[in-house]
Coordinates of C-alpha atoms in Angstrom, one line a residue:
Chain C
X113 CA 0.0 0.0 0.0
X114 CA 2.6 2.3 0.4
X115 CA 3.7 2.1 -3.0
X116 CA 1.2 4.8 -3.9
X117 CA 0.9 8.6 -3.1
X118 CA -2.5 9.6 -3.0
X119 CA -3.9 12.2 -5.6
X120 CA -6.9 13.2 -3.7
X121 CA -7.4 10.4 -0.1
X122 CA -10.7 11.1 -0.1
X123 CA -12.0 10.4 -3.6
X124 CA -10.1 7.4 -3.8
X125 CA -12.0 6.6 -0.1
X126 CA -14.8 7.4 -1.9
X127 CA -14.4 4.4 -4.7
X128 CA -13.6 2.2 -1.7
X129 CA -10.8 -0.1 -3.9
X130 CA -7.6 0.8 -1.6
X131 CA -7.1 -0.5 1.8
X132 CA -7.7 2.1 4.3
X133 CA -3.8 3.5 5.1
X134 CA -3.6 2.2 8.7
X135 CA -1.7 4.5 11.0
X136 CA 1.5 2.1 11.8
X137 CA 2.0 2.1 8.4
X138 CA 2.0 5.4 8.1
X139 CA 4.3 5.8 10.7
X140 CA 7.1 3.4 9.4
X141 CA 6.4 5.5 5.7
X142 CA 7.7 8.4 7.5
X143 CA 10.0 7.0 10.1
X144 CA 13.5 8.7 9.9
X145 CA 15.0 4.7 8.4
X146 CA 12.8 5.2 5.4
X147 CA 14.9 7.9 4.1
X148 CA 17.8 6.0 4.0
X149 CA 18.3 4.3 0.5
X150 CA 18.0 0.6 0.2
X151 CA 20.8 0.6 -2.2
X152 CA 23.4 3.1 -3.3
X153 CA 25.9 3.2 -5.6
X154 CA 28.5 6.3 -5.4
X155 CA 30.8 6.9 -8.0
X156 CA 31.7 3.1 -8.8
X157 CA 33.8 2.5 -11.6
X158 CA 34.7 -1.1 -13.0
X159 CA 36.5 -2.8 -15.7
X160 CA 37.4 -6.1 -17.0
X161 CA 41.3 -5.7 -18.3
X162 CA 40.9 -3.3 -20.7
X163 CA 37.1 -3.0 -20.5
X164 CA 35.4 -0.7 -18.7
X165 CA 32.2 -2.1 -17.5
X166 CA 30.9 1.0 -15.4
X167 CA 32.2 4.0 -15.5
X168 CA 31.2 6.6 -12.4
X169 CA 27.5 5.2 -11.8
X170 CA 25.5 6.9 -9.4
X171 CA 22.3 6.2 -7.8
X172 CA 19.9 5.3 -5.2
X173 CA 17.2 2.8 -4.7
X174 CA 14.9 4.3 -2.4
X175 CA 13.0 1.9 0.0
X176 CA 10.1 0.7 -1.6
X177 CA 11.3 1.3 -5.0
X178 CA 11.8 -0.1 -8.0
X179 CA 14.6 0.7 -10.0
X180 CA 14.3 -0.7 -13.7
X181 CA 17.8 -0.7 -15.5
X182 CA 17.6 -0.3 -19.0
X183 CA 20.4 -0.6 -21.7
X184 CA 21.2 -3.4 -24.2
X185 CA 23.2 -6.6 -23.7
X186 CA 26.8 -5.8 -22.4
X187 CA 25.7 -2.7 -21.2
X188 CA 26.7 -3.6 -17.8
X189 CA 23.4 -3.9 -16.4
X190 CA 23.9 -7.4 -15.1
X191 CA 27.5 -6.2 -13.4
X192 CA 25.9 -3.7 -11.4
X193 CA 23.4 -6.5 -9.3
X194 CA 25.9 -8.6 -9.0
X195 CA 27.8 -5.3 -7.1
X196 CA 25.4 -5.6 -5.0
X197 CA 26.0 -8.9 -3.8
X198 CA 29.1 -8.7 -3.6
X199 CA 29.5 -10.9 -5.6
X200 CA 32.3 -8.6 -8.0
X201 CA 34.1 -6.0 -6.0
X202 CA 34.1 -2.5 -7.9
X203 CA 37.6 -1.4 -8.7
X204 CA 36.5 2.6 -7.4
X205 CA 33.6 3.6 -5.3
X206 CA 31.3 2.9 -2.8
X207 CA 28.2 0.6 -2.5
X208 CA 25.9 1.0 0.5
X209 CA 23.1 -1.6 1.8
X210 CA 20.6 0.0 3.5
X211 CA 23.0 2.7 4.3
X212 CA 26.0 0.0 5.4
X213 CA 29.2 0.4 3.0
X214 CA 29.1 -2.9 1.5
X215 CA 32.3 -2.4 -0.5
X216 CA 35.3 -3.6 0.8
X217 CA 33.4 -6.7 3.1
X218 CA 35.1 -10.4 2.7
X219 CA 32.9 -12.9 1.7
X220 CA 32.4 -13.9 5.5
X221 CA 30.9 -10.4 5.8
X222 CA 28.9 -10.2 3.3
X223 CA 26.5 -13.3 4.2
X224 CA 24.6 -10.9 6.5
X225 CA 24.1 -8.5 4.2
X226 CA 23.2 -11.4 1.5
X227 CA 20.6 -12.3 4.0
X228 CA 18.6 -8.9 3.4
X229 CA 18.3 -9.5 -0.4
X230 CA 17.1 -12.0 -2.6
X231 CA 17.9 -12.4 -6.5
X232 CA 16.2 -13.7 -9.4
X233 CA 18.6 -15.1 -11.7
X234 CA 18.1 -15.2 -15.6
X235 CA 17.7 -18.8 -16.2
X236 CA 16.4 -19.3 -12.8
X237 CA 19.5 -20.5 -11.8
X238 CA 17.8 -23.8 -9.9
X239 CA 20.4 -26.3 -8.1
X240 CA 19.6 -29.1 -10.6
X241 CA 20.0 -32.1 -7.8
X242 CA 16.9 -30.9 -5.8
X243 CA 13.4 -31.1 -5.8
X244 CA 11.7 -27.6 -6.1
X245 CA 10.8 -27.8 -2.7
X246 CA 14.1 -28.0 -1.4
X247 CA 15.5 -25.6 -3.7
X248 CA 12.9 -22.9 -2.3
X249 CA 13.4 -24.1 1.1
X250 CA 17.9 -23.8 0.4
X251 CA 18.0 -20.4 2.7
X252 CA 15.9 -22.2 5.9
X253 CA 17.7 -25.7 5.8
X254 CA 20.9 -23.4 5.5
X255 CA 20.0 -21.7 8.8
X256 CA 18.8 -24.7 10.4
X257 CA 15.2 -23.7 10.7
X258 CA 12.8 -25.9 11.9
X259 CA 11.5 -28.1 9.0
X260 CA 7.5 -27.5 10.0
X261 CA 8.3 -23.6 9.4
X262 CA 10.1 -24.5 6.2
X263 CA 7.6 -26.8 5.1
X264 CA 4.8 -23.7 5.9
X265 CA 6.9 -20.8 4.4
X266 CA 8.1 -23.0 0.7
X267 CA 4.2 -23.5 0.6
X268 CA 3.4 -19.9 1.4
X269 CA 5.7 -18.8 -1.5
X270 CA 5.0 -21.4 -3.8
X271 CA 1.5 -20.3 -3.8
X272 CA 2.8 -16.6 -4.1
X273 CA 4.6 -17.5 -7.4
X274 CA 1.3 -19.8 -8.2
X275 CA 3.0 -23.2 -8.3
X276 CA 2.2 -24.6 -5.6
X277 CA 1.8 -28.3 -7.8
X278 CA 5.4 -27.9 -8.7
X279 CA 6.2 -28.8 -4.8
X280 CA 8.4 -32.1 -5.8
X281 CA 9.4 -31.9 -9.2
X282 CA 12.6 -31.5 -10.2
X283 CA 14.0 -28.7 -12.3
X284 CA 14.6 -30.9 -15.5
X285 CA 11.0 -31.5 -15.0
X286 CA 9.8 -27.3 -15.2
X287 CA 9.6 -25.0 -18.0
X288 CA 11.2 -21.5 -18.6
X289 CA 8.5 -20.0 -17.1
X290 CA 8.2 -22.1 -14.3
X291 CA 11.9 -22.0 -13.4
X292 CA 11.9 -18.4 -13.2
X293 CA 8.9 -18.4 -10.7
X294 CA 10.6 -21.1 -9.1
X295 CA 13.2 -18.9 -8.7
X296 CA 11.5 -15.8 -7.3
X297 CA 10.0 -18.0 -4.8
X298 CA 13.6 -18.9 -3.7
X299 CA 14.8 -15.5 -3.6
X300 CA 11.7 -14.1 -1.8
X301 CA 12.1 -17.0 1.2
X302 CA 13.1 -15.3 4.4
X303 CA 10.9 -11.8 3.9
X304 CA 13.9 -10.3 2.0
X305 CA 13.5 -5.9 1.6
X306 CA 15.5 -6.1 -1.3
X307 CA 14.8 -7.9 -4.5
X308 CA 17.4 -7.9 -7.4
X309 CA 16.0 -8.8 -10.9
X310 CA 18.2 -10.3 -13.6
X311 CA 16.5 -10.1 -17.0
X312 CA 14.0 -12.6 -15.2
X313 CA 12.0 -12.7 -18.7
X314 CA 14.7 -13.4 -21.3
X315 CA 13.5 -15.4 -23.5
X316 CA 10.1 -16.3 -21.9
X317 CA 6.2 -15.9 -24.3
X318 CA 4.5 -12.8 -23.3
X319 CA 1.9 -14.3 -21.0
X320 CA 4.8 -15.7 -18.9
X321 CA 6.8 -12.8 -19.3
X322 CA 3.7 -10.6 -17.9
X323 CA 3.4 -13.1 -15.0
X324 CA 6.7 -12.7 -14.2
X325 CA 6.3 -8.8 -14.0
X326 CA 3.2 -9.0 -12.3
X327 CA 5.1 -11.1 -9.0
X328 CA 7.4 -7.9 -9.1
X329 CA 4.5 -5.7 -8.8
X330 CA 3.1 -7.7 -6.4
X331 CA 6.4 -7.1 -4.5
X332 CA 6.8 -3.8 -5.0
X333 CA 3.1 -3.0 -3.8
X334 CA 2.1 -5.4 -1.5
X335 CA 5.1 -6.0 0.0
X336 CA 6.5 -2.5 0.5
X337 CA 10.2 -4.3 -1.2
X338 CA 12.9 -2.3 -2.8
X339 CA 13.9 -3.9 -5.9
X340 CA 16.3 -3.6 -9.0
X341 CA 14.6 -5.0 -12.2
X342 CA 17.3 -5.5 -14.9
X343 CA 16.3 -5.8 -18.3
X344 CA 15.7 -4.5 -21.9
X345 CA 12.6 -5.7 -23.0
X346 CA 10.1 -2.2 -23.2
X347 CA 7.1 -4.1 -22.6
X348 CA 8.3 -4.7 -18.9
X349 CA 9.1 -1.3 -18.8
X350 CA 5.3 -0.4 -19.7
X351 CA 3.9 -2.9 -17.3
X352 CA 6.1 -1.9 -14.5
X353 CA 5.2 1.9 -14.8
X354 CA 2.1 2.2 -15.4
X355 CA 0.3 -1.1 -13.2
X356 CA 0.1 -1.4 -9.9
X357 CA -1.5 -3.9 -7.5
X358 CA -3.7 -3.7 -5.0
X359 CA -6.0 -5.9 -2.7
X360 CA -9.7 -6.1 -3.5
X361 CA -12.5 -5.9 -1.0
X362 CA -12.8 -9.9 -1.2
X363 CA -9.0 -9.5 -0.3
X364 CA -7.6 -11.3 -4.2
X365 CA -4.8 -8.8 -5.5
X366 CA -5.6 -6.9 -8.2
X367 CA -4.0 -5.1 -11.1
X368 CA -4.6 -1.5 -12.2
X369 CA -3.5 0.6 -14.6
X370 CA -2.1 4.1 -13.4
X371 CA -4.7 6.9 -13.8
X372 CA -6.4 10.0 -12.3
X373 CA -7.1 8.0 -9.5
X374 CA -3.6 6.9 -8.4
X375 CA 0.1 7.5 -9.8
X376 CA 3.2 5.5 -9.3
X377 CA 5.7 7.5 -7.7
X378 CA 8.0 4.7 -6.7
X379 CA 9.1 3.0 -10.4
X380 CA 12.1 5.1 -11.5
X381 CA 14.1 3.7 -14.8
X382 CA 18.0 3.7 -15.7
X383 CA 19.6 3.8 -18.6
X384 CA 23.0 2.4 -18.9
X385 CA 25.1 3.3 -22.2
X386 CA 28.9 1.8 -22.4
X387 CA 28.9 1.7 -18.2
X388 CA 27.3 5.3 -17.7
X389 CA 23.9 6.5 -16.7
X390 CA 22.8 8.1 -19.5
X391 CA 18.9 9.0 -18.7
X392 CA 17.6 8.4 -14.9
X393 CA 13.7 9.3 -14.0
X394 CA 10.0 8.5 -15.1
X395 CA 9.1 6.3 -17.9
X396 CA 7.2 9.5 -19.2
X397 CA 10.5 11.8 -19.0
X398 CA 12.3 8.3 -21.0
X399 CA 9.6 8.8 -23.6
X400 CA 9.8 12.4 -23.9
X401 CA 14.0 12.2 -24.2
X402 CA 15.3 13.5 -27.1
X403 CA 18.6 11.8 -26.9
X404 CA 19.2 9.5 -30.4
X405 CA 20.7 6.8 -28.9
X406 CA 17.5 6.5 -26.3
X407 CA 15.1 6.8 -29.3
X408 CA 16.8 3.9 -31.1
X409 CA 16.5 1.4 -28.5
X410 CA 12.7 2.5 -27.5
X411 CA 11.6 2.6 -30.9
X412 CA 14.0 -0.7 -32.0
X413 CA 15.5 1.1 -35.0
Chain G
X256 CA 49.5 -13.9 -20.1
X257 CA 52.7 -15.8 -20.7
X258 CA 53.0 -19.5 -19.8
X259 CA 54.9 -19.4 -16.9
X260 CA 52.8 -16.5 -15.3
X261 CA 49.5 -18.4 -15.9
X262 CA 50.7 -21.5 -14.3
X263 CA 52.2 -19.5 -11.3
X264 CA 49.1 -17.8 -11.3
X265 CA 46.9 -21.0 -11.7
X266 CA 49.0 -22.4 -8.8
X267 CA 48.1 -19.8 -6.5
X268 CA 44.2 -20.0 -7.2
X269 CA 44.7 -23.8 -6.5
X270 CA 47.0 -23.1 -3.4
X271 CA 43.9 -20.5 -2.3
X272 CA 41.1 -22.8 -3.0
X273 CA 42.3 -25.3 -1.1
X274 CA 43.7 -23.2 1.8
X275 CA 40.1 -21.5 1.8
X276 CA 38.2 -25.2 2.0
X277 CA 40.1 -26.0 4.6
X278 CA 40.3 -22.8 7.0
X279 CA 36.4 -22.8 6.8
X280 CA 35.8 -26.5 6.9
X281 CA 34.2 -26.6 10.8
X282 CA 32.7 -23.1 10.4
X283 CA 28.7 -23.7 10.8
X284 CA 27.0 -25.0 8.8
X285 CA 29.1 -28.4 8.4
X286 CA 27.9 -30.0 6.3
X287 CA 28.3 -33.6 6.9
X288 CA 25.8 -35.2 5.1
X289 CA 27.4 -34.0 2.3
X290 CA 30.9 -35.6 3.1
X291 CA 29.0 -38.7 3.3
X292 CA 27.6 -38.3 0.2
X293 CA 30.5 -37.3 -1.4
X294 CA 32.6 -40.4 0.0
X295 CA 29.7 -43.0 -1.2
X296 CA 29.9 -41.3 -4.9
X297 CA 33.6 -41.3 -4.7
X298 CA 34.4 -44.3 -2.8
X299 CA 31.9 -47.2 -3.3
X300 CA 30.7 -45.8 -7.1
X301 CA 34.8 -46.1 -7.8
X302 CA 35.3 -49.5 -6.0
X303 CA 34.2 -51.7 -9.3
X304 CA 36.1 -50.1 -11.4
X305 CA 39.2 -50.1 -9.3
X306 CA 39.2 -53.7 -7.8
X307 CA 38.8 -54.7 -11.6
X308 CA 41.6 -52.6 -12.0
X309 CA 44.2 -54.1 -9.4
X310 CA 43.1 -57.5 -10.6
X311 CA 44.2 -57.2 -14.0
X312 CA 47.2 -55.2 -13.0
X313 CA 48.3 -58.0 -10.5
X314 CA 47.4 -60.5 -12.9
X315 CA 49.4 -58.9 -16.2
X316 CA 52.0 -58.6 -14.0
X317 CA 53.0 -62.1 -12.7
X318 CA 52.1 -63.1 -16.6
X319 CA 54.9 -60.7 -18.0
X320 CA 57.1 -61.3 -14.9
X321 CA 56.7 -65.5 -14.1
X322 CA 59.0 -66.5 -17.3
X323 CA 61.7 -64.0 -16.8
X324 CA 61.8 -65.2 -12.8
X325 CA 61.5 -68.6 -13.7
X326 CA 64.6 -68.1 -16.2
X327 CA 67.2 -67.4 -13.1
X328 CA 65.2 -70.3 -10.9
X329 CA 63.3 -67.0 -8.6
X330 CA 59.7 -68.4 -10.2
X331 CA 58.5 -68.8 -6.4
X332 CA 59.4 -65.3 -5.4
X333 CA 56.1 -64.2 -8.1
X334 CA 54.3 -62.6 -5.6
X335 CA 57.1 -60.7 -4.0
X336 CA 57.3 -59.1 -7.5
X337 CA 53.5 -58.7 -7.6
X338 CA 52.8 -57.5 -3.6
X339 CA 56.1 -54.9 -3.9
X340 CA 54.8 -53.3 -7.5
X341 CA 51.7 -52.8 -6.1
X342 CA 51.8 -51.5 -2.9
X343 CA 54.5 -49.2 -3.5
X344 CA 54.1 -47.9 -7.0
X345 CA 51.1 -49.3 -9.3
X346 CA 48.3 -49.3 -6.7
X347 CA 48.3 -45.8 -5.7
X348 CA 49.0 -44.2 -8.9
X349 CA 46.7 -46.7 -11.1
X350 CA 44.1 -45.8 -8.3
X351 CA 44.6 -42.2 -8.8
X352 CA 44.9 -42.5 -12.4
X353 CA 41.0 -44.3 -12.9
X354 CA 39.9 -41.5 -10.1
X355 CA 41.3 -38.8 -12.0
X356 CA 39.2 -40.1 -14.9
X357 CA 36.1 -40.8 -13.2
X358 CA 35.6 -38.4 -10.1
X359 CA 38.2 -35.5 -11.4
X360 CA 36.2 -35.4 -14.8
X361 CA 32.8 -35.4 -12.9
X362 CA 33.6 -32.9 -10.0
X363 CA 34.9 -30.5 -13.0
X364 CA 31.9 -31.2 -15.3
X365 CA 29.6 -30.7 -12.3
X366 CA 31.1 -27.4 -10.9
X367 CA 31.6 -26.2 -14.3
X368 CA 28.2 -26.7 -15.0
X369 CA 27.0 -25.0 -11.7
X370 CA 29.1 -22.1 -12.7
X371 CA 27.8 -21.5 -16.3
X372 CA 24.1 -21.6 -15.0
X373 CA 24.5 -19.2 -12.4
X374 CA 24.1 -21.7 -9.7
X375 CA 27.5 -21.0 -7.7
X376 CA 26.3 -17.3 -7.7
X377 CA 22.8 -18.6 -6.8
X378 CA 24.6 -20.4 -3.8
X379 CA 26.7 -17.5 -3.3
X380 CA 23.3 -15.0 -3.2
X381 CA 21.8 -17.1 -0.8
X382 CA 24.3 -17.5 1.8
X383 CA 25.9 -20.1 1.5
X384 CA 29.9 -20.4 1.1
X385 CA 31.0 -22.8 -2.5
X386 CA 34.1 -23.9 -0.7
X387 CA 32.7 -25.2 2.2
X388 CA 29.6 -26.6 0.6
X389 CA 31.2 -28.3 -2.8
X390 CA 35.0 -28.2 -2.4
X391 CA 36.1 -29.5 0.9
X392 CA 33.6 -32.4 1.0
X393 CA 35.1 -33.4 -2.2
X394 CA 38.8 -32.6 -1.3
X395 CA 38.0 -34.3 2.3
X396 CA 36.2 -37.5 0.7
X397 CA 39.1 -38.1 -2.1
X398 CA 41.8 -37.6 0.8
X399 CA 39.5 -40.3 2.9
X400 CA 38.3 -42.5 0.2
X401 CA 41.5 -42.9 -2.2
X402 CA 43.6 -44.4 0.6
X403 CA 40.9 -47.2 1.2
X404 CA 40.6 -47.4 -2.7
X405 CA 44.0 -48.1 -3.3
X406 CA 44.2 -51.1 -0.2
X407 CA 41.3 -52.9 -2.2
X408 CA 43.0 -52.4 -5.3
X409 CA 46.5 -54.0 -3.6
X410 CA 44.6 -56.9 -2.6
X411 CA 42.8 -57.5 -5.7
X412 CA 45.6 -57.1 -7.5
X413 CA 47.5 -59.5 -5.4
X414 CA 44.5 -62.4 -6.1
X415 CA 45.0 -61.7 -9.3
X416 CA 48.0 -62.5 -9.4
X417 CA 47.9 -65.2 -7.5
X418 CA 45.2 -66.6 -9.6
X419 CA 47.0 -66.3 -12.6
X420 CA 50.4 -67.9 -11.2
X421 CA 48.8 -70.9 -10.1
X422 CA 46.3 -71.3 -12.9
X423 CA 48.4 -70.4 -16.0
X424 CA 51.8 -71.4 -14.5
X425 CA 50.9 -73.9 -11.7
X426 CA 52.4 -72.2 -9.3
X427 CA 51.2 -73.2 -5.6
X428 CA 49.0 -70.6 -3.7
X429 CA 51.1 -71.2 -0.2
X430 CA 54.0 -70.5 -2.7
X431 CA 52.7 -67.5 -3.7
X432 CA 51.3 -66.4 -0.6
X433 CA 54.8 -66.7 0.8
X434 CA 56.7 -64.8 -1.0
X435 CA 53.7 -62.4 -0.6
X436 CA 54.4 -61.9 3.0
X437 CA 58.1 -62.4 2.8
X438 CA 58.6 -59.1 0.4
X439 CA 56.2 -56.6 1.8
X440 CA 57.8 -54.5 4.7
X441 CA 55.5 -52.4 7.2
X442 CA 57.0 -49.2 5.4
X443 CA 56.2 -50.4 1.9
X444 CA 52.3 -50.1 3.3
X445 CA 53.0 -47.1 5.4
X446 CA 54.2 -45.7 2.1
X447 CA 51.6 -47.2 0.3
X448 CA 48.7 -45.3 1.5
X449 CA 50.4 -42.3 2.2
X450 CA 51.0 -41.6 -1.1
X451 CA 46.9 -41.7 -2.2
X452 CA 46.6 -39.2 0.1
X453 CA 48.8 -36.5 -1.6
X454 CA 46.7 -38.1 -4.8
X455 CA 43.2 -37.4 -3.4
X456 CA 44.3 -33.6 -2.3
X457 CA 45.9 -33.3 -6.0
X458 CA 42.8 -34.8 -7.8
X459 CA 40.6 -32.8 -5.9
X460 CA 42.0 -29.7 -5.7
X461 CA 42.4 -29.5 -10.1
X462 CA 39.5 -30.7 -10.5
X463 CA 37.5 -28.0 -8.2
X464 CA 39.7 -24.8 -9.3
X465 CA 39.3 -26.4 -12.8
X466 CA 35.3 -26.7 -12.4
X467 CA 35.2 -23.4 -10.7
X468 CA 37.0 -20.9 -13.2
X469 CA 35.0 -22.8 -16.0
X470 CA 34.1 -19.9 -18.7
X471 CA 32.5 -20.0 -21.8
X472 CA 29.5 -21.9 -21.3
X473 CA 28.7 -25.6 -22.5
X474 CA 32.2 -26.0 -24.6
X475 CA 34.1 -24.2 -21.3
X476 CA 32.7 -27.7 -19.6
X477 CA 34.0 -29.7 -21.7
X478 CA 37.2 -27.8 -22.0
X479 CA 37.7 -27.7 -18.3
X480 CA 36.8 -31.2 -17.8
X481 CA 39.7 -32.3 -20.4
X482 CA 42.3 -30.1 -18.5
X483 CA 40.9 -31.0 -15.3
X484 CA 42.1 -35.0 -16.0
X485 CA 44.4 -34.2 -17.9
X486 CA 46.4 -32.2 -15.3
X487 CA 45.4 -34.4 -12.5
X488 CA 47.2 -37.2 -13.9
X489 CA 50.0 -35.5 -15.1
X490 CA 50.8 -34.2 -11.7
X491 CA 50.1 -37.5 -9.8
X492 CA 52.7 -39.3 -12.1
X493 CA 55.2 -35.9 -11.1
X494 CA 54.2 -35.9 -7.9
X495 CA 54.6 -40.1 -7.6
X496 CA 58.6 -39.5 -8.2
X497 CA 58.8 -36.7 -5.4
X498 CA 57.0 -38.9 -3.2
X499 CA 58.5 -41.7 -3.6
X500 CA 62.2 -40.2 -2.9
X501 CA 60.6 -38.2 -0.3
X502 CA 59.2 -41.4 1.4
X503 CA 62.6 -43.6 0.7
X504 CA 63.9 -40.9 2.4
X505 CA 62.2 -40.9 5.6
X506 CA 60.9 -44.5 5.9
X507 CA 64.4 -46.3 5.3

């Protein structure tokens, strides 16, 4: 709910389709923690030998947010989640997690701070030797949870991602599609605030591919989850600024298209060009851009 | 990159792989259940293929070696021959030899495979440390395992050779048994399994940093899966020699 700003609270009262705003959620909206980014990249520069992958990129992912990076294969957009994991070390710069410097931690340090974020890999990235159950359930049985709770929250995510039938299949056994959510339901296990996106629809129809975007909206929305949505398909772009979930009065979530009623104030796009930021705002202001290079890959020419 | 700066540099990645298994080994989570997995795949799925192994080895050799000791009159010292070849020399490194082939290649392939589908990240993103979880139970179960591997294939290779002397040559199984007992010296054992030891750490340690710097997708699987055996065995056969002077060395 708090993914929206109001245009007018009581007309949209009035129509009776949002959830009242309670007041402890209004108060964690505007507590002082809020304010701090979820993810924030200052000045980072990398480069593979002679390469340079990113080249002084800026920016913030403010909690709640969704961050879509834009830019075409080899762009670097793939680099800059994997930054956040820590999983490549920039060469330059700094890289905060919910306002901690992430940059410089060893592997040993970084598994708390991998604990706050889940990812979504571009082929799902599914440990082939287990069942889907037990690749959903990896980050519990890592931390020794008790298997009743595992059992309850791999079910509880399963039906998120709307497979819950898929509970002991293998991966050989799944397609695309079904990998992907597979592997959202993985990366969401454990409540995690940040959610990184690798080109989760690469490859996958349009109905899947839709689906797919409609989980991050459900994320984004429902959840209140900051998240970094990687990829360079346009139709994604559309869907993720200009829909936006909600839950209806018989409590099934819904999905709306952005209007007089409400806007989306928390889906900001990037665009990365040879490892800089070369647009950074609303889908609208993308649109509007002048800039050739940003018309040829909107327009596919 | 020139040669010798890429091996030196391949070296260290090794010598940090396995110094980085090892330092983190009884960190929490341990994951024993994956040792034990690890040393079934490893040590009973190789046991066929290396008791086969030391049968035909012991048996080829009292067939290539019975004529020539039967020439000076020594044809009842067969299984000294047999029991000393094995034991010291072509038990451990014929051992490590079929392992390099069979668990090297798959531990490559397998990590290789993990690495071009984004699963090692996956792991990685989730937690969880690669060395702990997929190298040292490998290392530790090759270390464990090839030891034990190489005692079956001693034995089996000594039936076979026994086998073979007495039904081929006539020689008398007390005979052979004999000399057996008479040639083999606590040491020659002591060195014996020492030596699969060094071979299980070699194996597994190529095999792992070969798997794990895998790049280029399905063909970089293969490639590192060649190299992976290929470089296993070539440095078991190197480090056979060093080992075997170092043991002669300390052991006599």
């Amino acid at each position: 709910m708090l993914s929206f700003l109001r245009k007018n609270k009581t007309e949209s009262a009035a129509h009776g389709t949002l959830q009242p705003v309670t007041k402890d959620i209004e108060d964690a909206f505007f507590q002082p923690t809020r304010a701090l980014p979820a993810i924030e990249f200052r000045n980072v520069y990398l480069a593979f030998d002679d390469k340079v992958v990113l080249d002084g990129v800026s920016f913030k992912v403010r909690k709640g947010e969704t961050k879509i990076i834009l830019g075409r294969s080899g762009s670097g957009k793939s680099t800059l989640i994997r930054l956040v994991l820590g999983l490549l070390k920039p060469d330059q710069g700094e890289i905060l997690v919910d306002g901690e410097d992430i940059t410089y931690l060893s592997e040993a340090q970084m598994m708390h701070v991998r604990a706050k974020i889940g990812m979504v890999f571009q082929e799902g990235a599914l440990f082939d030797s287990l069942p889907v159950y037990d690749n959903v359930a990896y980050r519990l049985h890592e931390r020794d949870v008790d298997e009743e709770m595992v059992e309850e929250q791999v079910k509880r995510m399963l039906e998120f991602v709307d497979l819950e039938e898929a509970i002991h299949k293998m991966p050989a056994e799944l397609s695309g599609g079904m990998r992907r959510r597979v592997g959202i339901a993985r990366a969401l296990v454990g409540n995690p605030r940040i959610v990184l996106f690798d080109e989760p629809t690469a490859g996958l129809d349009p109905p899947t591919a839709r689906t797919i975007c409609e989980l991050a909206i459900k994320l984004r929305d429902i959840q209140d989850v900051s998240s970094i949505f990687v990829t360079h398909e346009m139709k994604n772009l559309e869907y993720l600024s200009s829909e936006y979930a909600i839950i209806d009065n018989e409590g099934k979530v819904v999905f709306e298209e952005e209007g007089e009623r409400l806007c989306i104030i928390n889906t900001e796009i990037i665009m990365l060009h040879e490892g800089k930021i070369i647009f950074s705002g609303k889908e609208e202001q993308l649109r509007a851009s002048r800039d050739r290079y940003i018309q040829r890959f909107l327009n596919g020419k | 990159m020139n040669p010798f700066k890429k091996f030196l540099f391949e070296l260290q990645e090794t010598a940090f792989l396995v110094y980085y298994a090892f330092v983190r080994v009884f960190r929490r989570p341990v994951y024993l259940s994956e040792w034990v997995r690890q040393m079934d795949v490893i040590g009973v799925g190789s046991l066929p293929i290396i008791l086969l192994t030391g049968f035909f080895t012991g048996g080829v050799l009292t067939l290539q070696s019975y004529d020539t000791l039967a020439y000076y009159g020594g044809q009842s010292e067969t299984g000294r021959l047999v029991a000393y070849s094995l034991i010291r020399e072509l038990g451990p490194v014929l051992s490590a030899l079929m392992v390099a082939g069979r668990i090297g290649s798959a531990i490559s392939a397998e990590l290789g495979s993990m690495v071009v589908s984004q699963q090692i990240d996956a792991m990685r993103a989730l937690g969880t440390d690669p060395y702990r979880k997929l190298v040292a139970p490998r290392i530790i179960a090759l270390i464990l395992m090839l030891p034990l591997l190489t005692v079956g294939a001693d034995l089996f290779g000594i039936i076979g050779g026994g086998i073979v002397a007495n039904s081929l040559f006539g020689l008398d199984y007390n005979v052979f048994l004999t000399s057996v007992r008479n040639g083999i010296a606590t040491e020659d054992i002591i060195g014996g399994v020492i030596k699969p030891i060094f071979f299980g750490l070699i194996i597994g340690s190529v095999a792992c940093h070969k798997g794990l710097s895998t790049k280029g997708g399905t063909v970089g699987v293969g490639r590192s899966t060649t190299s992976a055996v290929v470089l296993a065995s070539i440095v078991v056969i190197i480090a056979d020699f060093f080992l075997s002077r170092a043991l002669q060395h300390i052991l006599e």
